[in-house]
Amino acid sequence: QFLLVRSAAHQCTLRISANAFFNYQTNYYTQPDSDYPNFYDNVFNTGLNVNFQVNRVWSLLAGYAYTALISTDSLLERDYNQSIVFIGTELSF
């Protein structure tokens, strides 16, 4: 397994902050004593999050994340793409 993570954060104003990220992961699977062939997966994950601090305790969050899995496993067809959009709140106490 190999994992690479990159992220950047920026304080836009006193109340607004943003975070961008990119993750890459590769996994190699060996199948000893099996007729099933060896294969590997490449997983890409990227996104952007924004945080608005309403007051010192409560924040509003919004973000987007995209994930793609590319696999050489042709028998199970494991490839996929996923998009996630989220909104939420955060309490800090």
PDB file of N, CA and C in Angstrom:
ATOM      1  N   GLN A   1       0.838  -1.166   0.000  1.00  0.00           N
ATOM      2  CA  GLN A   1       0.000   0.000   0.000  1.00  0.00           C
ATOM      3  C   GLN A   1       0.886   1.233   0.000  1.00  0.00           C
ATOM      4  N   PHE A   2       0.462   2.215  -0.768  1.00  0.00           N
ATOM      5  CA  PHE A   2       1.142   3.508  -0.828  1.00  0.00           C
ATOM      6  C   PHE A   2       0.073   4.581  -0.697  1.00  0.00           C
ATOM      7  N   LEU A   3       0.320   5.595   0.132  1.00  0.00           N
ATOM      8  CA  LEU A   3      -0.644   6.658   0.357  1.00  0.00           C
ATOM      9  C   LEU A   3       0.064   7.997   0.281  1.00  0.00           C
ATOM     10  N   LEU A   4      -0.494   8.917  -0.487  1.00  0.00           N
ATOM     11  CA  LEU A   4       0.023  10.281  -0.612  1.00  0.00           C
ATOM     12  C   LEU A   4      -1.112  11.234  -0.259  1.00  0.00           C
ATOM     13  N   VAL A   5      -0.867  12.161   0.654  1.00  0.00           N
ATOM     14  CA  VAL A   5      -1.892  13.104   1.102  1.00  0.00           C
ATOM     15  C   VAL A   5      -1.347  14.518   0.966  1.00  0.00           C
ATOM     16  N   ARG A   6      -2.130  15.374   0.360  1.00  0.00           N
ATOM     17  CA  ARG A   6      -1.794  16.794   0.251  1.00  0.00           C
ATOM     18  C   ARG A   6      -3.016  17.588   0.678  1.00  0.00           C
ATOM     19  N   SER A   7      -2.796  18.625   1.449  1.00  0.00           N
ATOM     20  CA  SER A   7      -3.903  19.491   1.835  1.00  0.00           C
ATOM     21  C   SER A   7      -3.390  20.910   2.004  1.00  0.00           C
ATOM     22  N   ALA A   8      -4.307  21.841   1.847  1.00  0.00           N
ATOM     23  CA  ALA A   8      -3.977  23.254   2.025  1.00  0.00           C
ATOM     24  C   ALA A   8      -5.150  23.915   2.732  1.00  0.00           C
ATOM     25  N   ALA A   9      -4.855  24.755   3.693  1.00  0.00           N
ATOM     26  CA  ALA A   9      -5.888  25.472   4.431  1.00  0.00           C
ATOM     27  C   ALA A   9      -5.621  26.969   4.309  1.00  0.00           C
ATOM     28  N   HIS A  10      -6.707  27.724   4.261  1.00  0.00           N
ATOM     29  CA  HIS A  10      -6.570  29.174   4.145  1.00  0.00           C
ATOM     30  C   HIS A  10      -7.631  29.845   5.014  1.00  0.00           C
ATOM     31  N   GLN A  11      -7.212  30.815   5.801  1.00  0.00           N
ATOM     32  CA  GLN A  11      -8.132  31.625   6.602  1.00  0.00           C
ATOM     33  C   GLN A  11      -8.500  32.829   5.747  1.00  0.00           C
ATOM     34  N   CYS A  12      -9.666  32.791   5.101  1.00  0.00           N
ATOM     35  CA  CYS A  12     -10.076  33.840   4.161  1.00  0.00           C
ATOM     36  C   CYS A  12     -10.390  35.153   4.881  1.00  0.00           C
ATOM     37  N   THR A  13     -11.174  35.070   5.942  1.00  0.00           N
ATOM     38  CA  THR A  13     -11.489  36.219   6.799  1.00  0.00           C
ATOM     39  C   THR A  13     -11.439  35.717   8.239  1.00  0.00           C
ATOM     40  N   LEU A  14     -11.825  36.555   9.178  1.00  0.00           N
ATOM     41  CA  LEU A  14     -11.845  36.111  10.577  1.00  0.00           C
ATOM     42  C   LEU A  14     -12.855  34.982  10.794  1.00  0.00           C
ATOM     43  N   ARG A  15     -13.918  34.945   9.996  1.00  0.00           N
ATOM     44  CA  ARG A  15     -14.971  33.946  10.187  1.00  0.00           C
ATOM     45  C   ARG A  15     -14.991  32.845   9.129  1.00  0.00           C
ATOM     46  N   ILE A  16     -14.370  33.044   8.009  1.00  0.00           N
ATOM     47  CA  ILE A  16     -14.439  32.078   6.904  1.00  0.00           C
ATOM     48  C   ILE A  16     -13.073  31.441   6.686  1.00  0.00           C
ATOM     49  N   SER A  17     -13.060  30.108   6.662  1.00  0.00           N
ATOM     50  CA  SER A  17     -11.834  29.373   6.348  1.00  0.00           C
ATOM     51  C   SER A  17     -12.163  28.306   5.305  1.00  0.00           C
ATOM     52  N   ALA A  18     -11.158  27.894   4.564  1.00  0.00           N
ATOM     53  CA  ALA A  18     -11.340  26.900   3.512  1.00  0.00           C
ATOM     54  C   ALA A  18     -10.206  25.884   3.579  1.00  0.00           C
ATOM     55  N   ASN A  19     -10.507  24.667   3.145  1.00  0.00           N
ATOM     56  CA  ASN A  19      -9.533  23.588   3.145  1.00  0.00           C
ATOM     57  C   ASN A  19      -9.714  22.792   1.860  1.00  0.00           C
ATOM     58  N   ALA A  20      -8.630  22.580   1.133  1.00  0.00           N
ATOM     59  CA  ALA A  20      -8.649  21.751  -0.070  1.00  0.00           C
ATOM     60  C   ALA A  20      -7.742  20.555   0.181  1.00  0.00           C
ATOM     61  N   PHE A  21      -8.104  19.404  -0.398  1.00  0.00           N
ATOM     62  CA  PHE A  21      -7.305  18.215  -0.163  1.00  0.00           C
ATOM     63  C   PHE A  21      -7.254  17.328  -1.395  1.00  0.00           C
ATOM     64  N   PHE A  22      -6.188  16.553  -1.467  1.00  0.00           N
ATOM     65  CA  PHE A  22      -6.021  15.544  -2.509  1.00  0.00           C
ATOM     66  C   PHE A  22      -5.329  14.340  -1.877  1.00  0.00           C
ATOM     67  N   ASN A  23      -5.916  13.170  -2.044  1.00  0.00           N
ATOM     68  CA  ASN A  23      -5.341  11.923  -1.537  1.00  0.00           C
ATOM     69  C   ASN A  23      -5.215  10.939  -2.691  1.00  0.00           C
ATOM     70  N   TYR A  24      -4.101  10.230  -2.721  1.00  0.00           N
ATOM     71  CA  TYR A  24      -3.898   9.160  -3.694  1.00  0.00           C
ATOM     72  C   TYR A  24      -3.460   7.925  -2.925  1.00  0.00           C
ATOM     73  N   GLN A  25      -4.074   6.810  -3.238  1.00  0.00           N
ATOM     74  CA  GLN A  25      -3.740   5.555  -2.562  1.00  0.00           C
ATOM     75  C   GLN A  25      -3.692   4.449  -3.603  1.00  0.00           C
ATOM     76  N   THR A  26      -2.673   3.608  -3.515  1.00  0.00           N
ATOM     77  CA  THR A  26      -2.610   2.426  -4.367  1.00  0.00           C
ATOM     78  C   THR A  26      -2.446   1.205  -3.480  1.00  0.00           C
ATOM     79  N   ASN A  27      -3.169   0.165  -3.803  1.00  0.00           N
ATOM     80  CA  ASN A  27      -3.135  -1.082  -3.038  1.00  0.00           C
ATOM     81  C   ASN A  27      -2.861  -2.225  -4.008  1.00  0.00           C
ATOM     82  N   TYR A  28      -1.940  -3.082  -3.653  1.00  0.00           N
ATOM     83  CA  TYR A  28      -1.624  -4.252  -4.470  1.00  0.00           C
ATOM     84  C   TYR A  28      -2.078  -5.498  -3.723  1.00  0.00           C
ATOM     85  N   TYR A  29      -2.870  -6.327  -4.388  1.00  0.00           N
ATOM     86  CA  TYR A  29      -3.430  -7.523  -3.771  1.00  0.00           C
ATOM     87  C   TYR A  29      -2.850  -8.764  -4.445  1.00  0.00           C
ATOM     88  N   THR A  30      -2.183  -9.592  -3.666  1.00  0.00           N
ATOM     89  CA  THR A  30      -1.692 -10.866  -4.180  1.00  0.00           C
ATOM     90  C   THR A  30      -2.645 -11.959  -3.742  1.00  0.00           C
ATOM     91  N   GLN A  31      -2.809 -12.947  -4.595  1.00  0.00           N
ATOM     92  CA  GLN A  31      -3.745 -14.039  -4.331  1.00  0.00           C
ATOM     93  C   GLN A  31      -2.966 -15.362  -4.313  1.00  0.00           C
ATOM     94  N   PRO A  32      -2.196 -15.625  -3.265  1.00  0.00           N
ATOM     95  CA  PRO A  32      -1.407 -16.848  -3.244  1.00  0.00           C
ATOM     96  C   PRO A  32      -2.319 -18.082  -3.196  1.00  0.00           C
ATOM     97  N   ASP A  33      -1.872 -19.129  -3.838  1.00  0.00           N
ATOM     98  CA  ASP A  33      -2.601 -20.400  -3.869  1.00  0.00           C
ATOM     99  C   ASP A  33      -4.041 -20.225  -4.354  1.00  0.00           C
ATOM    100  N   SER A  34      -4.228 -19.382  -5.362  1.00  0.00           N
ATOM    101  CA  SER A  34      -5.563 -19.141  -5.893  1.00  0.00           C
ATOM    102  C   SER A  34      -5.491 -19.012  -7.402  1.00  0.00           C
ATOM    103  N   ASP A  35      -6.580 -19.348  -8.059  1.00  0.00           N
ATOM    104  CA  ASP A  35      -6.664 -19.145  -9.501  1.00  0.00           C
ATOM    105  C   ASP A  35      -7.017 -17.703  -9.842  1.00  0.00           C
ATOM    106  N   TYR A  36      -7.390 -16.937  -8.835  1.00  0.00           N
ATOM    107  CA  TYR A  36      -7.756 -15.537  -9.018  1.00  0.00           C
ATOM    108  C   TYR A  36      -6.479 -14.722  -9.232  1.00  0.00           C
ATOM    109  N   PRO A  37      -6.402 -13.879 -10.263  1.00  0.00           N
ATOM    110  CA  PRO A  37      -5.154 -13.144 -10.549  1.00  0.00           C
ATOM    111  C   PRO A  37      -4.884 -12.022  -9.550  1.00  0.00           C
ATOM    112  N   ASN A  38      -3.618 -11.664  -9.417  1.00  0.00           N
ATOM    113  CA  ASN A  38      -3.228 -10.507  -8.605  1.00  0.00           C
ATOM    114  C   ASN A  38      -3.788  -9.243  -9.264  1.00  0.00           C
ATOM    115  N   PHE A  39      -4.071  -8.228  -8.455  1.00  0.00           N
ATOM    116  CA  PHE A  39      -4.575  -6.981  -9.009  1.00  0.00           C
ATOM    117  C   PHE A  39      -4.199  -5.829  -8.083  1.00  0.00           C
ATOM    118  N   TYR A  40      -4.383  -4.613  -8.583  1.00  0.00           N
ATOM    119  CA  TYR A  40      -4.143  -3.438  -7.754  1.00  0.00           C
ATOM    120  C   TYR A  40      -5.265  -2.427  -7.965  1.00  0.00           C
ATOM    121  N   ASP A  41      -5.455  -1.577  -6.968  1.00  0.00           N
ATOM    122  CA  ASP A  41      -6.441  -0.501  -6.998  1.00  0.00           C
ATOM    123  C   ASP A  41      -5.736   0.832  -6.873  1.00  0.00           C
ATOM    124  N   ASN A  42      -6.178   1.804  -7.631  1.00  0.00           N
ATOM    125  CA  ASN A  42      -5.761   3.196  -7.466  1.00  0.00           C
ATOM    126  C   ASN A  42      -6.984   3.978  -7.014  1.00  0.00           C
ATOM    127  N   VAL A  43      -6.851   4.699  -5.899  1.00  0.00           N
ATOM    128  CA  VAL A  43      -7.962   5.473  -5.354  1.00  0.00           C
ATOM    129  C   VAL A  43      -7.535   6.939  -5.320  1.00  0.00           C
ATOM    130  N   PHE A  44      -8.344   7.793  -5.941  1.00  0.00           N
ATOM    131  CA  PHE A  44      -8.120   9.233  -5.957  1.00  0.00           C
ATOM    132  C   PHE A  44      -9.262   9.885  -5.196  1.00  0.00           C
ATOM    133  N   ASN A  45      -8.937  10.816  -4.297  1.00  0.00           N
ATOM    134  CA  ASN A  45      -9.946  11.511  -3.505  1.00  0.00           C
ATOM    135  C   ASN A  45      -9.539  12.976  -3.416  1.00  0.00           C
ATOM    136  N   THR A  46     -10.442  13.868  -3.789  1.00  0.00           N
ATOM    137  CA  THR A  46     -10.146  15.294  -3.741  1.00  0.00           C
ATOM    138  C   THR A  46     -11.393  16.054  -3.314  1.00  0.00           C
ATOM    139  N   GLY A  47     -11.193  17.242  -2.783  1.00  0.00           N
ATOM    140  CA  GLY A  47     -12.358  18.003  -2.363  1.00  0.00           C
ATOM    141  C   GLY A  47     -12.012  19.358  -1.793  1.00  0.00           C
ATOM    142  N   LEU A  48     -13.072  20.053  -1.418  1.00  0.00           N
ATOM    143  CA  LEU A  48     -12.961  21.397  -0.867  1.00  0.00           C
ATOM    144  C   LEU A  48     -13.999  21.543   0.239  1.00  0.00           C
ATOM    145  N   ASN A  49     -13.600  22.102   1.372  1.00  0.00           N
ATOM    146  CA  ASN A  49     -14.487  22.353   2.508  1.00  0.00           C
ATOM    147  C   ASN A  49     -14.414  23.831   2.872  1.00  0.00           C
ATOM    148  N   VAL A  50     -15.548  24.402   3.242  1.00  0.00           N
ATOM    149  CA  VAL A  50     -15.607  25.798   3.668  1.00  0.00           C
ATOM    150  C   VAL A  50     -16.300  25.836   5.029  1.00  0.00           C
ATOM    151  N   ASN A  51     -15.779  26.663   5.931  1.00  0.00           N
ATOM    152  CA  ASN A  51     -16.298  26.780   7.285  1.00  0.00           C
ATOM    153  C   ASN A  51     -16.596  28.252   7.567  1.00  0.00           C
ATOM    154  N   PHE A  52     -17.830  28.521   8.019  1.00  0.00           N
ATOM    155  CA  PHE A  52     -18.213  29.875   8.433  1.00  0.00           C
ATOM    156  C   PHE A  52     -18.493  29.844   9.923  1.00  0.00           C
ATOM    157  N   GLN A  53     -17.710  30.597  10.691  1.00  0.00           N
ATOM    158  CA  GLN A  53     -17.861  30.613  12.147  1.00  0.00           C
ATOM    159  C   GLN A  53     -18.897  31.666  12.536  1.00  0.00           C
ATOM    160  N   VAL A  54     -20.070  31.189  12.960  1.00  0.00           N
ATOM    161  CA  VAL A  54     -21.166  32.079  13.343  1.00  0.00           C
ATOM    162  C   VAL A  54     -20.823  32.801  14.643  1.00  0.00           C
ATOM    163  N   ASN A  55     -20.368  32.053  15.626  1.00  0.00           N
ATOM    164  CA  ASN A  55     -19.870  32.619  16.876  1.00  0.00           C
ATOM    165  C   ASN A  55     -18.769  31.691  17.389  1.00  0.00           C
ATOM    166  N   ARG A  56     -18.290  31.891  18.588  1.00  0.00           N
ATOM    167  CA  ARG A  56     -17.139  31.100  19.039  1.00  0.00           C
ATOM    168  C   ARG A  56     -17.474  29.637  19.292  1.00  0.00           C
ATOM    169  N   VAL A  57     -18.762  29.286  19.343  1.00  0.00           N
ATOM    170  CA  VAL A  57     -19.181  27.914  19.618  1.00  0.00           C
ATOM    171  C   VAL A  57     -19.735  27.213  18.378  1.00  0.00           C
ATOM    172  N   TRP A  58     -20.395  27.933  17.502  1.00  0.00           N
ATOM    173  CA  TRP A  58     -21.159  27.337  16.413  1.00  0.00           C
ATOM    174  C   TRP A  58     -20.595  27.737  15.057  1.00  0.00           C
ATOM    175  N   SER A  59     -20.454  26.740  14.148  1.00  0.00           N
ATOM    176  CA  SER A  59     -19.969  26.982  12.792  1.00  0.00           C
ATOM    177  C   SER A  59     -20.871  26.276  11.783  1.00  0.00           C
ATOM    178  N   LEU A  60     -20.936  26.826  10.585  1.00  0.00           N
ATOM    179  CA  LEU A  60     -21.613  26.196   9.462  1.00  0.00           C
ATOM    180  C   LEU A  60     -20.556  25.642   8.516  1.00  0.00           C
ATOM    181  N   LEU A  61     -20.794  24.452   7.982  1.00  0.00           N
ATOM    182  CA  LEU A  61     -19.839  23.788   7.101  1.00  0.00           C
ATOM    183  C   LEU A  61     -20.507  23.464   5.771  1.00  0.00           C
ATOM    184  N   ALA A  62     -19.722  23.485   4.713  1.00  0.00           N
ATOM    185  CA  ALA A  62     -20.186  23.029   3.399  1.00  0.00           C
ATOM    186  C   ALA A  62     -18.975  22.481   2.664  1.00  0.00           C
ATOM    187  N   GLY A  63     -19.208  21.497   1.815  1.00  0.00           N
ATOM    188  CA  GLY A  63     -18.077  20.939   1.095  1.00  0.00           C
ATOM    189  C   GLY A  63     -18.474  20.019  -0.036  1.00  0.00           C
ATOM    190  N   TYR A  64     -17.469  19.645  -0.787  1.00  0.00           N
ATOM    191  CA  TYR A  64     -17.620  18.733  -1.911  1.00  0.00           C
ATOM    192  C   TYR A  64     -16.425  17.795  -1.910  1.00  0.00           C
ATOM    193  N   ALA A  65     -16.672  16.513  -2.153  1.00  0.00           N
ATOM    194  CA  ALA A  65     -15.593  15.527  -2.262  1.00  0.00           C
ATOM    195  C   ALA A  65     -15.873  14.618  -3.456  1.00  0.00           C
ATOM    196  N   TYR A  66     -14.826  14.275  -4.179  1.00  0.00           N
ATOM    197  CA  TYR A  66     -14.926  13.368  -5.324  1.00  0.00           C
ATOM    198  C   TYR A  66     -13.950  12.217  -5.099  1.00  0.00           C
ATOM    199  N   THR A  67     -14.420  10.996  -5.299  1.00  0.00           N
ATOM    200  CA  THR A  67     -13.594   9.806  -5.152  1.00  0.00           C
ATOM    201  C   THR A  67     -13.726   8.947  -6.395  1.00  0.00           C
ATOM    202  N   ALA A  68     -12.603   8.429  -6.861  1.00  0.00           N
ATOM    203  CA  ALA A  68     -12.593   7.494  -7.990  1.00  0.00           C
ATOM    204  C   ALA A  68     -11.700   6.318  -7.632  1.00  0.00           C
ATOM    205  N   LEU A  69     -12.176   5.115  -7.905  1.00  0.00           N
ATOM    206  CA  LEU A  69     -11.385   3.900  -7.732  1.00  0.00           C
ATOM    207  C   LEU A  69     -11.198   3.288  -9.104  1.00  0.00           C
ATOM    208  N   ILE A  70      -9.951   3.066  -9.474  1.00  0.00           N
ATOM    209  CA  ILE A  70      -9.611   2.431 -10.754  1.00  0.00           C
ATOM    210  C   ILE A  70      -8.873   1.150 -10.418  1.00  0.00           C
ATOM    211  N   SER A  71      -9.416   0.028 -10.852  1.00  0.00           N
ATOM    212  CA  SER A  71      -8.881  -1.275 -10.474  1.00  0.00           C
ATOM    213  C   SER A  71      -8.500  -2.075 -11.710  1.00  0.00           C
ATOM    214  N   THR A  72      -7.473  -2.917 -11.557  1.00  0.00           N
ATOM    215  CA  THR A  72      -7.123  -3.848 -12.635  1.00  0.00           C
ATOM    216  C   THR A  72      -7.855  -5.171 -12.462  1.00  0.00           C
ATOM    217  N   ASP A  73      -8.726  -5.260 -11.467  1.00  0.00           N
ATOM    218  CA  ASP A  73      -9.532  -6.456 -11.226  1.00  0.00           C
ATOM    219  C   ASP A  73     -10.672  -6.489 -12.236  1.00  0.00           C
ATOM    220  N   SER A  74     -10.480  -7.210 -13.322  1.00  0.00           N
ATOM    221  CA  SER A  74     -11.479  -7.242 -14.391  1.00  0.00           C
ATOM    222  C   SER A  74     -12.613  -8.223 -14.097  1.00  0.00           C
ATOM    223  N   LEU A  75     -12.437  -9.119 -13.142  1.00  0.00           N
ATOM    224  CA  LEU A  75     -13.483 -10.104 -12.849  1.00  0.00           C
ATOM    225  C   LEU A  75     -14.641  -9.512 -12.048  1.00  0.00           C
ATOM    226  N   LEU A  76     -14.349  -8.652 -11.085  1.00  0.00           N
ATOM    227  CA  LEU A  76     -15.401  -8.090 -10.233  1.00  0.00           C
ATOM    228  C   LEU A  76     -15.843  -6.692 -10.659  1.00  0.00           C
ATOM    229  N   GLU A  77     -15.150  -6.090 -11.616  1.00  0.00           N
ATOM    230  CA  GLU A  77     -15.479  -4.749 -12.105  1.00  0.00           C
ATOM    231  C   GLU A  77     -15.685  -3.783 -10.942  1.00  0.00           C
ATOM    232  N   ARG A  78     -14.618  -3.513 -10.223  1.00  0.00           N
ATOM    233  CA  ARG A  78     -14.662  -2.735  -8.992  1.00  0.00           C
ATOM    234  C   ARG A  78     -14.541  -1.230  -9.204  1.00  0.00           C
ATOM    235  N   ASP A  79     -14.389  -0.751 -10.424  1.00  0.00           N
ATOM    236  CA  ASP A  79     -14.237   0.687 -10.666  1.00  0.00           C
ATOM    237  C   ASP A  79     -15.491   1.445 -10.238  1.00  0.00           C
ATOM    238  N   TYR A  80     -15.288   2.646  -9.671  1.00  0.00           N
ATOM    239  CA  TYR A  80     -16.431   3.496  -9.354  1.00  0.00           C
ATOM    240  C   TYR A  80     -16.000   4.947  -9.243  1.00  0.00           C
ATOM    241  N   ASN A  81     -16.977   5.841  -9.368  1.00  0.00           N
ATOM    242  CA  ASN A  81     -16.824   7.278  -9.145  1.00  0.00           C
ATOM    243  C   ASN A  81     -17.894   7.696  -8.152  1.00  0.00           C
ATOM    244  N   GLN A  82     -17.541   8.613  -7.264  1.00  0.00           N
ATOM    245  CA  GLN A  82     -18.482   9.048  -6.241  1.00  0.00           C
ATOM    246  C   GLN A  82     -18.311  10.541  -6.001  1.00  0.00           C
ATOM    247  N   SER A  83     -19.421  11.270  -6.001  1.00  0.00           N
ATOM    248  CA  SER A  83     -19.418  12.690  -5.666  1.00  0.00           C
ATOM    249  C   SER A  83     -20.275  12.887  -4.425  1.00  0.00           C
ATOM    250  N   ILE A  84     -19.758  13.645  -3.467  1.00  0.00           N
ATOM    251  CA  ILE A  84     -20.489  13.913  -2.230  1.00  0.00           C
ATOM    252  C   ILE A  84     -20.516  15.426  -2.008  1.00  0.00           C
ATOM    253  N   VAL A  85     -21.718  15.958  -1.814  1.00  0.00           N
ATOM    254  CA  VAL A  85     -21.901  17.352  -1.432  1.00  0.00           C
ATOM    255  C   VAL A  85     -22.521  17.331  -0.044  1.00  0.00           C
ATOM    256  N   PHE A  86     -21.980  18.123   0.867  1.00  0.00           N
ATOM    257  CA  PHE A  86     -22.523  18.103   2.220  1.00  0.00           C
ATOM    258  C   PHE A  86     -22.616  19.512   2.800  1.00  0.00           C
ATOM    259  N   ILE A  87     -23.554  19.660   3.711  1.00  0.00           N
ATOM    260  CA  ILE A  87     -23.671  20.856   4.537  1.00  0.00           C
ATOM    261  C   ILE A  87     -23.879  20.362   5.971  1.00  0.00           C
ATOM    262  N   GLY A  88     -23.475  21.154   6.917  1.00  0.00           N
ATOM    263  CA  GLY A  88     -23.628  20.727   8.300  1.00  0.00           C
ATOM    264  C   GLY A  88     -23.305  21.839   9.270  1.00  0.00           C
ATOM    265  N   THR A  89     -23.342  21.485  10.525  1.00  0.00           N
ATOM    266  CA  THR A  89     -23.004  22.409  11.601  1.00  0.00           C
ATOM    267  C   THR A  89     -21.953  21.769  12.484  1.00  0.00           C
ATOM    268  N   GLU A  90     -21.263  22.597  13.220  1.00  0.00           N
ATOM    269  CA  GLU A  90     -20.248  22.126  14.140  1.00  0.00           C
ATOM    270  C   GLU A  90     -20.354  22.919  15.438  1.00  0.00           C
ATOM    271  N   LEU A  91     -20.326  22.210  16.537  1.00  0.00           N
ATOM    272  CA  LEU A  91     -20.310  22.853  17.848  1.00  0.00           C
ATOM    273  C   LEU A  91     -18.970  22.588  18.516  1.00  0.00           C
ATOM    274  N   SER A  92     -18.342  23.616  19.016  1.00  0.00           N
ATOM    275  CA  SER A  92     -17.071  23.491  19.727  1.00  0.00           C
ATOM    276  C   SER A  92     -17.265  24.002  21.142  1.00  0.00           C
ATOM    277  N   PHE A  93     -17.017  23.129  22.096  1.00  0.00           N
ATOM    278  CA  PHE A  93     -17.170  23.530  23.497  1.00  0.00           C
ATOM    279  C   PHE A  93     -16.143  22.860  24.358  1.00  0.00           C
TER     280      PHE A  93
END
